[in-house]
Short mmCIF file of C-alpha atoms in Angstrom, two decimals:
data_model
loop_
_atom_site.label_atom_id
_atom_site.label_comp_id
_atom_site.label_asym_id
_atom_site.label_seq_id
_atom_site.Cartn_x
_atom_site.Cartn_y
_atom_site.Cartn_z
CA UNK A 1 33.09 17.26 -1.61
CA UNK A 2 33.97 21.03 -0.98
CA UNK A 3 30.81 22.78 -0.22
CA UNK A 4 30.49 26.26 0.56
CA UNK A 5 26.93 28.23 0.83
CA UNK A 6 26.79 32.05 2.00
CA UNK A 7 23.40 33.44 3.29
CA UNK A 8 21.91 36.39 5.15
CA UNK A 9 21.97 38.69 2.56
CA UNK A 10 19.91 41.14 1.39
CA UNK A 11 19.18 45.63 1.09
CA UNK A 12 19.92 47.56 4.05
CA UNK A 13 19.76 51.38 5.13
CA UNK A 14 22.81 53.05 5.65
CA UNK A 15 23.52 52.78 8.98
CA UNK A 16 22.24 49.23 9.34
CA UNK A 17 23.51 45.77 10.08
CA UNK A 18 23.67 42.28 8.72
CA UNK A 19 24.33 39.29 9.54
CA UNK A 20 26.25 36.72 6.88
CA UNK A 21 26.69 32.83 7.35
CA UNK A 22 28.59 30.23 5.47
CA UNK A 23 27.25 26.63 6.15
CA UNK A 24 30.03 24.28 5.35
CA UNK A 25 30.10 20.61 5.08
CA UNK A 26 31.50 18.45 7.45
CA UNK A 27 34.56 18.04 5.41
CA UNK A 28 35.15 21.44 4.24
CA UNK A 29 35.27 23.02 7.86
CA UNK A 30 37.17 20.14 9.25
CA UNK A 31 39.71 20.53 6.29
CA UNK A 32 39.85 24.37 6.62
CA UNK A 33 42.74 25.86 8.03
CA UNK A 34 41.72 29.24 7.49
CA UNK A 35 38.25 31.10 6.31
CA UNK A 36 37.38 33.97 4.84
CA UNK A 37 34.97 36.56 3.84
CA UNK A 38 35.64 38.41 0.56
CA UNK A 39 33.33 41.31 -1.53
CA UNK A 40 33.20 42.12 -5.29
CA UNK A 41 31.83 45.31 -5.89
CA UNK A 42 30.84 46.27 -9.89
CA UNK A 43 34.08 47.18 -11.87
CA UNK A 44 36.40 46.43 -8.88
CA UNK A 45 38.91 43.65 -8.21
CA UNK A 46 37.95 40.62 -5.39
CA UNK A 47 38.81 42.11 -1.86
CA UNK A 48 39.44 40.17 1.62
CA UNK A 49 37.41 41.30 4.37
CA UNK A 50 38.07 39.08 7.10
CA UNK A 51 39.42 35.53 7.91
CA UNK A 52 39.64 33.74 10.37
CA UNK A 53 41.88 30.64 11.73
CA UNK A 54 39.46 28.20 12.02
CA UNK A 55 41.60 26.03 14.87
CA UNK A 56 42.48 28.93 17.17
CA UNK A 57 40.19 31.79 16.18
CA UNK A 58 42.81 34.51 15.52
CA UNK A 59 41.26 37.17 13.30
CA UNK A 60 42.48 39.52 10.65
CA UNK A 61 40.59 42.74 8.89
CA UNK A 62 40.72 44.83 5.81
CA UNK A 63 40.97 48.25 7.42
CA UNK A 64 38.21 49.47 5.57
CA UNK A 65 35.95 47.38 8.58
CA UNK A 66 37.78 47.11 11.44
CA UNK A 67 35.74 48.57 14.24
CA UNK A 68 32.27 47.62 11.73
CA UNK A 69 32.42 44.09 11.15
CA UNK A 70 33.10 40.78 12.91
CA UNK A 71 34.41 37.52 11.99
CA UNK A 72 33.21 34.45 13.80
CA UNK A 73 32.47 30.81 13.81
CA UNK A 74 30.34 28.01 15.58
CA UNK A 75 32.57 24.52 15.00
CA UNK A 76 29.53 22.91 16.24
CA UNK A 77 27.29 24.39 13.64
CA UNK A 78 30.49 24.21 11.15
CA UNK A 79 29.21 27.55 10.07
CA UNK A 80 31.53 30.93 9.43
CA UNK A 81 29.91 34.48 9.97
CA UNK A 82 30.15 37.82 9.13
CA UNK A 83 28.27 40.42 11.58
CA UNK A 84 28.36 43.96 9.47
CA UNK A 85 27.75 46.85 11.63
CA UNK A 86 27.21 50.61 10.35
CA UNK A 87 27.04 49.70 7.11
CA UNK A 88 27.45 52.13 4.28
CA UNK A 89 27.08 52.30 0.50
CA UNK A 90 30.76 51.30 0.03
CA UNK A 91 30.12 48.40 1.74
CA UNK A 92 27.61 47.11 -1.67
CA UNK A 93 29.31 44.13 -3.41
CA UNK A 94 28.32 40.47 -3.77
CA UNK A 95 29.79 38.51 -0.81
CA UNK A 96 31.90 35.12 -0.79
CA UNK A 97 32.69 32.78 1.60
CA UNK A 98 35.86 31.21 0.91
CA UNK A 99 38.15 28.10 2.49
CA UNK A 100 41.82 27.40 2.70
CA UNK A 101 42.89 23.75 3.31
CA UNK A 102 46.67 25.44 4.11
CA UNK A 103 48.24 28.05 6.45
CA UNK A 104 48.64 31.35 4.93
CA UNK A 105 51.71 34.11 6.51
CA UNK A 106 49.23 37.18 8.04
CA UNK A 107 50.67 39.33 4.84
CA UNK A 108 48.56 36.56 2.71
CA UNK A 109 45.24 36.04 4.33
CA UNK A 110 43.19 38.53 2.84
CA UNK A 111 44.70 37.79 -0.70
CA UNK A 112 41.56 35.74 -2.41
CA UNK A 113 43.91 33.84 -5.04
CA UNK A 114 45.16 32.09 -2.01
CA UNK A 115 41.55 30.57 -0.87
CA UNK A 116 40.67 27.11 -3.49
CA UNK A 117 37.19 27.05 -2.61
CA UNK A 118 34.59 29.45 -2.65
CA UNK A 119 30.84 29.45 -1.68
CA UNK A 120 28.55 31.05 -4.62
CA UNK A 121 27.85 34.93 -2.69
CA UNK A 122 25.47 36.44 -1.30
CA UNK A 123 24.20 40.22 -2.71
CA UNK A 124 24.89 43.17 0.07
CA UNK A 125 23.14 46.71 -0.78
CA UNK A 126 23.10 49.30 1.29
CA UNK A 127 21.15 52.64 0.31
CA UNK A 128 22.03 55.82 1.41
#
């Protein structure tokens, strides 16, 4: 089965830092061809962060964090992260972890009706 679960969550200063995981069964990260992070803020549409090509670890950001965040992943762990640097109170939403069994063009690979499979989120809130 496709199994997806986001922690590391949790209320942060502004100005702070987090660290997100995605644990992944066997099967999902072997099937994955690409893996993302996505936020949904209150009252605002599903938004790509990051993601990741799981077999050659080519990266893409949302402008909105480039230079703040990082994507990464441990195959041996079969775990996905999200390190979030100088956080601020934009940043706030309920965080996804999401899988891809397919190759997306770059133009597509922060659009979250592309991902099938999503992990259940994991609340960020940063304070000012």
């Amino acid at each position: 089965q496709v199994q997806l679960v986001e922690s590391g969550g949790g209320s942060v200063q502004a100005g702070g830092s987090l660290r997100l995981s995605c644990a992944a069964s066997s099967y999902t990260y072997s099937s994955s061809r690409l893996m993302g992070w996505f936020r949904q803020a209150p009252g605002k549409e599903r938004e790509g962060v990051a993601a990741i090509y799981t077999g050659t670890g080519i990266t893409i950001y949302a402008d909105s964090v480039k230079g703040r965040f990082t994507i990464s992943q441990d195959n041996a762990k079969n775990t996905l992260y999200l390190q979030m640097n100088s956080l601020n109170p934009e940043d706030t939403a309920m965080y996804y972890c999401a899988a891809s069994f397919t190759f997306l063009p770059i133009s597509r690979r922060l659009r979250p009706a592309e991902y099938g499979y999503w992990g259940q989120g994991t609340q960020v809130t940063v304070s000012s």
